[in-house]
Amino acid sequence: MCRAARDRLRSRQTGLGEADVTSGRDDRTPTVPIRRPSTTRVARITAGTAGLREEKSRTRPHGRSGHRVARRQHGALRGLLAALVGATLAAWSVLSAQFVSETPRPERPTAMPAAPSSIVLDARSFAPGGCIAFPSGPASRGTVLVDAGHGGPDPGSLGTTLDGRTVAEKELTLPVALAVASRLRTAGFTAVLSRSTDELGSTTEPDDLQNGSLTTAASQKDLVGRVRCANIARTDALVSVHFNSFDDPSGRGSETLYDVDRPLAPRSRALAQSLQTNIRAGLAALGEPSPDRGVIDDSSGGETGGGDLVLLGPGAPGSKDEPSAMPGVLVEPLFLTNPGDLTAVATPRGVDVLAGAISSGVEDYLDEERR
């Protein structure tokens, strides 16, 4: 995740207005304070996924273009997208059998078990393909939000493979998130996706874009929407998938971030450590052992004024944005700007290995939590 992207992920810590950003080599560098739009706190559902609302062809009265659309047409589109995403998750389950490491692993089903249809959690508040739950069945082992970083007009960092192919961060976070959701669902968890297509999960309006890029305010609104999705679903864990970047293409390493400034910090750290351990083991099995950059505070790195990540933080003092109500982490398995590392993971096998490592890290943490 590049410096500018990390800055947009930061929550406001100081006074209003723009702040000067000093240059730095590592992407954990000075943040730009941003105004956080207030949102309405959402009432919690009563009983996990059992209380989630089925798709009822309801939708927001305005589409992405800002033009009014028929509720019935928009609802049908969301239903179709949910069905397509379900098929995509099933396809990842089949593909994963073809791109596994030579290391022996327990056999996994090549198709998802029968389960209730996908559930659109709030059709009025999220864009088509945004905030969708995929229940594993009535005996779910838990619920996990898998957040694919960036999306739509926000590409994230850019990297180049050894053969010259350019890969945007959003193009890699989405397939990894889909594959993680597929594995978790097969393992008996309800998987919730903040976005399931190339677009953002939150709605966007024409004034959310400036010169084709997402504005700072719109980015903030999108991040708050991802937190709200996790809270609506009452997830047991939040995992946001990103990739790192660096000025020097030789930069390498895996790191997992969590917020130390909240009551959930010990649990978030335990989740972060489980993911960090499993991700590094997975990359080693892929033949790309990654230096350990550690489990770190999300506001570390010498920022001007500091600042917690919106997805993980409790919110700045006085903020009306609701914080995430579950342990959460942001994983950065490797540097997108390292051509060798990117070449290894930007393949079906690389995606499958990363997804297996992330899902195993979540499973290990939740199993330990229940002991």
Tab-separated table of C-alpha atoms in Angstrom:
chain	number	residue	atom	x	y	z
A	1	MET	CA	0.000	0.000	0.000
A	2	CYS	CA	1.645	3.229	-1.116
A	3	ARG	CA	2.198	6.267	1.089
A	4	ALA	CA	-0.723	8.196	-0.371
A	5	ALA	CA	-3.023	5.210	0.037
A	6	ARG	CA	-1.896	4.696	3.639
A	7	ASP	CA	-2.525	8.376	4.281
A	8	ARG	CA	-6.110	7.995	3.051
A	9	LEU	CA	-6.569	5.048	5.401
A	10	ARG	CA	-5.589	7.165	8.404
A	11	SER	CA	-8.199	8.619	10.734
A	12	ARG	CA	-8.128	12.275	11.749
A	13	GLN	CA	-5.943	12.982	14.782
A	14	THR	CA	-5.268	16.714	14.745
A	15	GLY	CA	-6.977	19.994	13.802
A	16	LEU	CA	-8.909	20.570	10.601
A	17	GLY	CA	-7.329	21.542	7.315
A	18	GLU	CA	-4.594	20.199	5.128
A	19	ALA	CA	-1.226	19.196	6.553
A	20	ASP	CA	2.119	19.198	4.826
A	21	VAL	CA	3.422	15.757	4.025
A	22	THR	CA	7.144	15.184	4.202
A	23	SER	CA	8.722	12.663	1.902
A	24	GLY	CA	10.075	9.387	3.144
A	25	ARG	CA	11.283	6.081	1.846
A	26	ASP	CA	9.010	3.697	3.707
A	27	ASP	CA	5.285	3.830	3.010
A	28	ARG	CA	4.526	4.175	6.724
A	29	THR	CA	5.198	7.924	6.516
A	30	PRO	CA	3.457	11.179	7.464
A	31	THR	CA	-0.278	11.118	7.221
A	32	VAL	CA	-2.625	13.729	5.868
A	33	PRO	CA	-5.386	14.510	8.372
A	34	ILE	CA	-8.755	14.291	6.667
A	35	ARG	CA	-12.217	15.385	7.641
A	36	ARG	CA	-14.275	12.408	8.706
A	37	PRO	CA	-17.911	12.652	7.615
A	38	SER	CA	-20.328	11.726	10.344
A	39	THR	CA	-22.410	8.620	9.896
A	40	THR	CA	-25.416	7.270	11.685
A	41	ARG	CA	-24.719	4.452	14.096
A	42	VAL	CA	-26.323	1.261	12.915
A	43	ALA	CA	-28.427	-0.853	15.240
A	44	ARG	CA	-26.812	-4.238	15.761
A	45	ILE	CA	-28.592	-7.314	14.484
A	46	THR	CA	-29.743	-9.669	17.188
A	47	ALA	CA	-28.236	-13.051	16.485
A	48	GLY	CA	-25.244	-13.287	14.165
A	49	THR	CA	-26.056	-14.247	10.595
A	50	ALA	CA	-29.454	-15.570	11.629
A	51	GLY	CA	-30.645	-11.988	11.894
A	52	LEU	CA	-29.267	-10.898	8.520
A	53	ARG	CA	-31.802	-9.741	5.989
A	54	GLU	CA	-32.306	-11.699	2.751
A	55	GLU	CA	-32.152	-9.863	-0.587
A	56	LYS	CA	-35.574	-8.260	-1.207
A	57	SER	CA	-34.931	-6.242	-4.355
A	58	ARG	CA	-34.562	-3.015	-2.351
A	59	THR	CA	-31.959	-0.478	-3.289
A	60	ARG	CA	-30.685	3.010	-2.953
A	61	PRO	CA	-32.783	5.475	-4.989
A	62	HIS	CA	-29.733	6.725	-6.881
A	63	GLY	CA	-27.272	4.666	-8.902
A	64	ARG	CA	-23.551	5.283	-9.283
A	65	SER	CA	-24.155	7.866	-12.030
A	66	GLY	CA	-26.410	9.864	-9.727
A	67	HIS	CA	-29.484	9.156	-11.883
A	68	ARG	CA	-32.601	7.681	-10.312
A	69	VAL	CA	-33.083	3.985	-11.023
A	70	ALA	CA	-36.004	1.674	-10.419
A	71	ARG	CA	-35.813	-0.194	-7.108
A	72	ARG	CA	-36.816	-3.403	-8.820
A	73	GLN	CA	-34.111	-3.164	-11.481
A	74	HIS	CA	-31.394	-2.283	-8.954
A	75	GLY	CA	-32.478	-5.073	-6.631
A	76	ALA	CA	-32.421	-7.556	-9.515
A	77	LEU	CA	-28.890	-6.396	-10.343
A	78	ARG	CA	-27.759	-6.957	-6.746
A	79	GLY	CA	-29.317	-10.411	-6.792
A	80	LEU	CA	-27.544	-11.251	-10.047
A	81	LEU	CA	-24.218	-9.946	-8.700
A	82	ALA	CA	-24.622	-11.962	-5.518
A	83	ALA	CA	-25.250	-15.087	-7.581
A	84	LEU	CA	-22.208	-14.352	-9.770
A	85	VAL	CA	-19.995	-13.825	-6.734
A	86	GLY	CA	-21.242	-17.103	-5.273
A	87	ALA	CA	-20.267	-18.816	-8.503
A	88	THR	CA	-16.870	-17.085	-8.403
A	89	LEU	CA	-16.232	-18.307	-4.866
A	90	ALA	CA	-17.146	-21.825	-5.916
A	91	ALA	CA	-14.781	-21.529	-8.877
A	92	TRP	CA	-11.945	-20.503	-6.546
A	93	SER	CA	-12.557	-23.633	-4.502
A	94	VAL	CA	-12.061	-25.718	-7.649
A	95	LEU	CA	-9.045	-23.711	-8.843
A	96	SER	CA	-7.341	-24.005	-5.475
A	97	ALA	CA	-7.031	-27.751	-5.988
A	98	GLN	CA	-4.962	-27.097	-9.125
A	99	PHE	CA	-2.498	-24.606	-7.660
A	100	VAL	CA	-1.462	-26.045	-4.322
A	101	SER	CA	1.966	-26.306	-2.802
A	102	GLU	CA	3.808	-29.620	-2.989
A	103	THR	CA	3.743	-29.630	0.820
A	104	PRO	CA	1.162	-32.277	1.884
A	105	ARG	CA	-2.021	-30.703	3.194
A	106	PRO	CA	-5.350	-32.136	4.355
A	107	GLU	CA	-7.738	-32.765	1.494
A	108	ARG	CA	-10.317	-30.055	0.894
A	109	PRO	CA	-13.577	-30.371	-0.964
A	110	THR	CA	-13.296	-29.145	-4.560
A	111	ALA	CA	-16.726	-27.523	-4.335
A	112	MET	CA	-18.496	-25.595	-1.623
A	113	PRO	CA	-20.956	-27.481	0.568
A	114	ALA	CA	-24.631	-26.738	0.174
A	115	ALA	CA	-25.503	-23.566	2.054
A	116	PRO	CA	-28.099	-20.808	2.111
A	117	SER	CA	-27.933	-18.352	-0.760
A	118	SER	CA	-25.839	-15.229	-0.422
A	119	ILE	CA	-27.269	-12.406	1.663
A	120	VAL	CA	-27.109	-8.718	0.799
A	121	LEU	CA	-26.773	-7.098	4.193
A	122	ASP	CA	-28.152	-3.633	3.408
A	123	ALA	CA	-29.178	-3.039	-0.194
A	124	ARG	CA	-30.103	0.572	0.507
A	125	SER	CA	-26.675	1.611	1.775
A	126	PHE	CA	-24.181	-0.338	-0.328
A	127	ALA	CA	-23.494	-0.539	-4.043
A	128	PRO	CA	-24.244	-3.699	-6.033
A	129	GLY	CA	-21.657	-6.297	-5.043
A	130	GLY	CA	-20.910	-4.532	-1.754
A	131	CYS	CA	-21.305	-5.986	1.745
A	132	ILE	CA	-22.473	-9.506	0.893
A	133	ALA	CA	-22.496	-12.460	3.282
A	134	PHE	CA	-22.002	-16.073	2.232
A	135	PRO	CA	-23.241	-18.328	5.057
A	136	SER	CA	-21.695	-21.761	5.440
A	137	GLY	CA	-24.838	-23.235	6.973
A	138	PRO	CA	-26.729	-23.277	10.265
A	139	ALA	CA	-23.721	-24.525	12.265
A	140	SER	CA	-21.339	-21.715	11.343
A	141	ARG	CA	-18.038	-21.631	13.229
A	142	GLY	CA	-18.074	-17.841	13.144
A	143	THR	CA	-18.293	-14.840	10.849
A	144	VAL	CA	-15.338	-13.068	9.233
A	145	LEU	CA	-15.199	-9.882	7.159
A	146	VAL	CA	-12.689	-10.243	4.334
A	147	ASP	CA	-11.933	-6.793	2.975
A	148	ALA	CA	-10.279	-6.441	-0.432
A	149	GLY	CA	-8.337	-3.203	-0.237
A	150	HIS	CA	-8.992	-0.385	-2.705
A	151	GLY	CA	-11.241	-0.914	-5.748
A	152	GLY	CA	-12.941	0.983	-8.560
A	153	PRO	CA	-11.390	4.444	-9.027
A	154	ASP	CA	-8.915	3.719	-6.206
A	155	PRO	CA	-6.278	1.357	-7.684
A	156	GLY	CA	-3.857	1.401	-4.751
A	157	SER	CA	-0.173	0.803	-5.442
A	158	LEU	CA	1.216	-0.293	-8.799
A	159	GLY	CA	3.844	-2.946	-9.379
A	160	THR	CA	5.586	-4.512	-12.360
A	161	THR	CA	6.349	-8.214	-12.780
A	162	LEU	CA	9.645	-9.518	-14.122
A	163	ASP	CA	8.086	-9.876	-17.582
A	164	GLY	CA	6.895	-6.248	-17.580
A	165	ARG	CA	3.250	-6.741	-16.646
A	166	THR	CA	1.778	-3.896	-14.562
A	167	VAL	CA	-0.444	-4.988	-11.668
A	168	ALA	CA	-2.575	-2.618	-9.614
A	169	GLU	CA	-3.033	-3.431	-5.940
A	170	LYS	CA	-6.819	-3.656	-6.308
A	171	GLU	CA	-6.361	-6.315	-9.012
A	172	LEU	CA	-4.580	-8.603	-6.567
A	173	THR	CA	-6.431	-7.897	-3.326
A	174	LEU	CA	-9.790	-8.908	-4.848
A	175	PRO	CA	-8.870	-12.429	-6.047
A	176	VAL	CA	-7.054	-13.075	-2.773
A	177	ALA	CA	-10.105	-11.934	-0.774
A	178	LEU	CA	-12.455	-14.062	-2.900
A	179	ALA	CA	-10.235	-17.105	-2.417
A	180	VAL	CA	-9.993	-16.488	1.350
A	181	ALA	CA	-13.796	-16.217	1.564
A	182	SER	CA	-14.169	-19.459	-0.378
A	183	ARG	CA	-11.796	-21.328	1.927
A	184	LEU	CA	-13.393	-19.949	5.086
A	185	ARG	CA	-16.847	-20.888	3.871
A	186	THR	CA	-15.680	-24.404	3.041
A	187	ALA	CA	-14.196	-24.614	6.550
A	188	GLY	CA	-17.566	-23.760	8.117
A	189	PHE	CA	-17.363	-19.985	8.538
A	190	THR	CA	-19.703	-17.329	7.240
A	191	ALA	CA	-17.647	-15.092	4.951
A	192	VAL	CA	-18.604	-11.457	4.458
A	193	LEU	CA	-17.094	-9.476	1.576
A	194	SER	CA	-16.957	-5.684	1.784
A	195	ARG	CA	-16.631	-5.674	-1.990
A	196	SER	CA	-16.993	-8.607	-4.358
A	197	THR	CA	-16.366	-6.908	-7.712
A	198	ASP	CA	-13.784	-4.517	-9.079
A	199	GLU	CA	-15.949	-1.632	-7.873
A	200	LEU	CA	-16.062	-0.174	-4.379
A	201	GLY	CA	-18.603	-1.649	-2.009
A	202	SER	CA	-19.891	1.800	-1.107
A	203	THR	CA	-21.896	3.971	-3.464
A	204	THR	CA	-20.142	6.780	-5.308
A	205	GLU	CA	-21.518	9.959	-6.821
A	206	PRO	CA	-20.016	12.139	-9.581
A	207	ASP	CA	-18.585	14.630	-7.089
A	208	ASP	CA	-16.700	11.797	-5.350
A	209	LEU	CA	-14.232	11.807	-8.231
A	210	GLN	CA	-11.660	14.398	-9.164
A	211	ASN	CA	-9.732	13.895	-12.407
A	212	GLY	CA	-10.851	10.285	-12.378
A	213	SER	CA	-9.505	9.605	-8.870
A	214	LEU	CA	-11.368	9.132	-5.614
A	215	THR	CA	-11.361	12.254	-3.455
A	216	THR	CA	-10.070	12.137	0.114
A	217	ALA	CA	-13.581	12.650	1.491
A	218	ALA	CA	-14.975	9.865	-0.707
A	219	SER	CA	-12.159	7.531	0.354
A	220	GLN	CA	-12.991	8.248	3.980
A	221	LYS	CA	-16.673	7.532	3.327
A	222	ASP	CA	-15.752	4.225	1.682
A	223	LEU	CA	-13.585	3.157	4.614
A	224	VAL	CA	-16.314	4.028	7.110
A	225	GLY	CA	-18.708	1.949	5.006
A	226	ARG	CA	-16.418	-1.093	5.258
A	227	VAL	CA	-16.396	-0.778	9.038
A	228	ARG	CA	-20.170	-0.452	9.049
A	229	CYS	CA	-20.477	-3.626	6.959
A	230	ALA	CA	-18.426	-5.552	9.522
A	231	ASN	CA	-20.554	-4.202	12.360
A	232	ILE	CA	-23.844	-4.991	10.626
A	233	ALA	CA	-22.722	-8.595	10.155
A	234	ARG	CA	-21.453	-8.799	13.754
A	235	THR	CA	-18.275	-10.423	12.528
A	236	ASP	CA	-15.837	-12.136	14.872
A	237	ALA	CA	-12.835	-10.771	13.004
A	238	LEU	CA	-11.983	-8.196	10.338
A	239	VAL	CA	-9.144	-8.874	7.909
A	240	SER	CA	-8.229	-6.250	5.327
A	241	VAL	CA	-5.977	-7.430	2.486
A	242	HIS	CA	-3.422	-4.967	1.093
A	243	PHE	CA	0.082	-5.040	-0.395
A	244	ASN	CA	3.001	-2.799	0.485
A	245	SER	CA	5.127	-0.539	-1.713
A	246	PHE	CA	8.509	1.139	-1.487
A	247	ASP	CA	10.638	3.609	-3.466
A	248	ASP	CA	13.373	0.986	-3.789
A	249	PRO	CA	12.161	-2.084	-5.762
A	250	SER	CA	14.452	-4.314	-3.704
A	251	GLY	CA	12.331	-3.664	-0.592
A	252	ARG	CA	10.790	-6.865	0.757
A	253	GLY	CA	9.026	-8.297	3.777
A	254	SER	CA	5.709	-9.167	5.371
A	255	GLU	CA	3.965	-7.121	8.028
A	256	THR	CA	0.582	-7.152	9.770
A	257	LEU	CA	-0.881	-4.036	11.385
A	258	TYR	CA	-3.273	-3.673	14.304
A	259	ASP	CA	-4.451	-0.791	16.508
A	260	VAL	CA	-2.936	-0.635	19.984
A	261	ASP	CA	-5.116	2.276	21.127
A	262	ARG	CA	-8.320	0.414	21.849
A	263	PRO	CA	-9.723	-2.130	24.317
A	264	LEU	CA	-9.616	-4.866	21.648
A	265	ALA	CA	-5.862	-4.435	21.156
A	266	PRO	CA	-4.771	-7.714	22.839
A	267	ARG	CA	-7.176	-9.755	20.704
A	268	SER	CA	-6.250	-7.849	17.562
A	269	ARG	CA	-2.583	-8.494	18.267
A	270	ALA	CA	-3.247	-12.216	18.676
A	271	LEU	CA	-5.079	-12.241	15.331
A	272	ALA	CA	-2.239	-10.287	13.731
A	273	GLN	CA	0.411	-12.676	15.040
A	274	SER	CA	-1.514	-15.712	13.791
A	275	LEU	CA	-1.825	-14.192	10.339
A	276	GLN	CA	1.788	-13.024	10.212
A	277	THR	CA	3.044	-16.499	11.119
A	278	ASN	CA	0.833	-18.276	8.588
A	279	ILE	CA	1.525	-15.808	5.780
A	280	ARG	CA	5.294	-16.127	6.142
A	281	ALA	CA	4.994	-19.919	6.244
A	282	GLY	CA	2.860	-19.859	3.104
A	283	LEU	CA	5.310	-17.662	1.213
A	284	ALA	CA	8.175	-19.918	2.259
A	285	ALA	CA	6.259	-22.926	0.893
A	286	LEU	CA	5.751	-20.976	-2.336
A	287	GLY	CA	9.518	-20.617	-2.600
A	288	GLU	CA	9.444	-16.908	-1.765
A	289	PRO	CA	10.508	-16.677	1.901
A	290	SER	CA	9.722	-13.203	3.150
A	291	PRO	CA	11.655	-11.166	5.717
A	292	ASP	CA	9.664	-10.595	8.893
A	293	ARG	CA	8.763	-6.919	9.241
A	294	GLY	CA	6.675	-7.868	12.244
A	295	VAL	CA	3.326	-7.298	13.882
A	296	ILE	CA	3.221	-3.549	14.272
A	297	ASP	CA	1.204	-0.641	15.564
A	298	ASP	CA	-0.843	0.827	12.725
A	299	SER	CA	0.267	4.353	13.634
A	300	SER	CA	4.001	3.565	13.749
A	301	GLY	CA	6.541	4.793	11.258
A	302	GLY	CA	7.336	8.376	12.159
A	303	GLU	CA	4.165	10.029	10.873
A	304	THR	CA	3.573	13.718	11.402
A	305	GLY	CA	0.872	13.788	14.050
A	306	GLY	CA	0.432	10.013	14.055
A	307	GLY	CA	-2.940	8.508	13.250
A	308	ASP	CA	-4.711	5.169	13.396
A	309	LEU	CA	-6.053	3.379	10.348
A	310	VAL	CA	-9.787	4.001	9.895
A	311	LEU	CA	-10.544	0.287	9.462
A	312	LEU	CA	-8.803	-0.685	12.693
A	313	GLY	CA	-9.007	2.346	14.923
A	314	PRO	CA	-11.461	3.473	17.560
A	315	GLY	CA	-11.886	6.810	15.793
A	316	ALA	CA	-10.380	10.160	16.668
A	317	PRO	CA	-11.535	11.860	19.876
A	318	GLY	CA	-14.907	13.436	19.247
A	319	SER	CA	-15.491	11.511	16.014
A	320	LYS	CA	-19.053	10.408	15.347
A	321	ASP	CA	-17.942	7.509	13.144
A	322	GLU	CA	-18.614	4.158	14.726
A	323	PRO	CA	-15.475	2.100	15.363
A	324	SER	CA	-15.192	-1.522	14.338
A	325	ALA	CA	-16.618	-3.745	17.074
A	326	MET	CA	-14.349	-6.757	16.582
A	327	PRO	CA	-10.623	-7.592	16.493
A	328	GLY	CA	-9.180	-6.384	13.216
A	329	VAL	CA	-5.936	-6.375	11.266
A	330	LEU	CA	-4.557	-5.193	7.949
A	331	VAL	CA	-2.172	-7.618	6.248
A	332	GLU	CA	0.540	-6.644	3.799
A	333	PRO	CA	2.088	-9.991	2.794
A	334	LEU	CA	4.725	-8.516	0.510
A	335	PHE	CA	5.824	-5.513	-1.532
A	336	LEU	CA	4.010	-5.064	-4.808
A	337	THR	CA	6.967	-2.985	-5.959
A	338	ASN	CA	9.369	-5.944	-5.713
A	339	PRO	CA	9.221	-7.529	-9.208
A	340	GLY	CA	10.295	-10.980	-8.025
A	341	ASP	CA	7.784	-11.196	-5.194
A	342	LEU	CA	4.984	-9.827	-7.358
A	343	THR	CA	5.730	-12.312	-10.128
A	344	ALA	CA	5.456	-15.181	-7.653
A	345	VAL	CA	2.093	-14.200	-6.167
A	346	ALA	CA	0.331	-12.688	-9.197
A	347	THR	CA	-0.531	-16.182	-10.415
A	348	PRO	CA	-3.372	-18.591	-9.576
A	349	ARG	CA	-1.005	-20.656	-7.422
A	350	GLY	CA	0.355	-17.581	-5.666
A	351	VAL	CA	-3.158	-16.325	-4.936
A	352	ASP	CA	-4.169	-19.753	-3.624
A	353	VAL	CA	-1.134	-20.005	-1.327
A	354	LEU	CA	-1.746	-16.546	0.107
A	355	ALA	CA	-5.450	-17.261	0.550
A	356	GLY	CA	-4.678	-20.533	2.300
A	357	ALA	CA	-2.252	-18.793	4.651
A	358	ILE	CA	-4.707	-16.008	5.507
A	359	SER	CA	-7.651	-18.346	6.060
A	360	SER	CA	-5.494	-20.651	8.202
A	361	GLY	CA	-4.368	-17.670	10.280
A	362	VAL	CA	-7.977	-16.664	10.898
A	363	GLU	CA	-9.020	-20.233	11.737
A	364	ASP	CA	-6.130	-20.701	14.157
A	365	TYR	CA	-6.971	-17.461	15.954
A	366	LEU	CA	-10.715	-18.134	16.245
A	367	ASP	CA	-10.137	-21.716	17.375
A	368	GLU	CA	-7.784	-20.466	20.091
A	369	GLU	CA	-10.323	-17.815	21.115
A	370	ARG	CA	-12.924	-20.509	21.740
A	371	ARG	CA	-10.710	-22.730	23.870
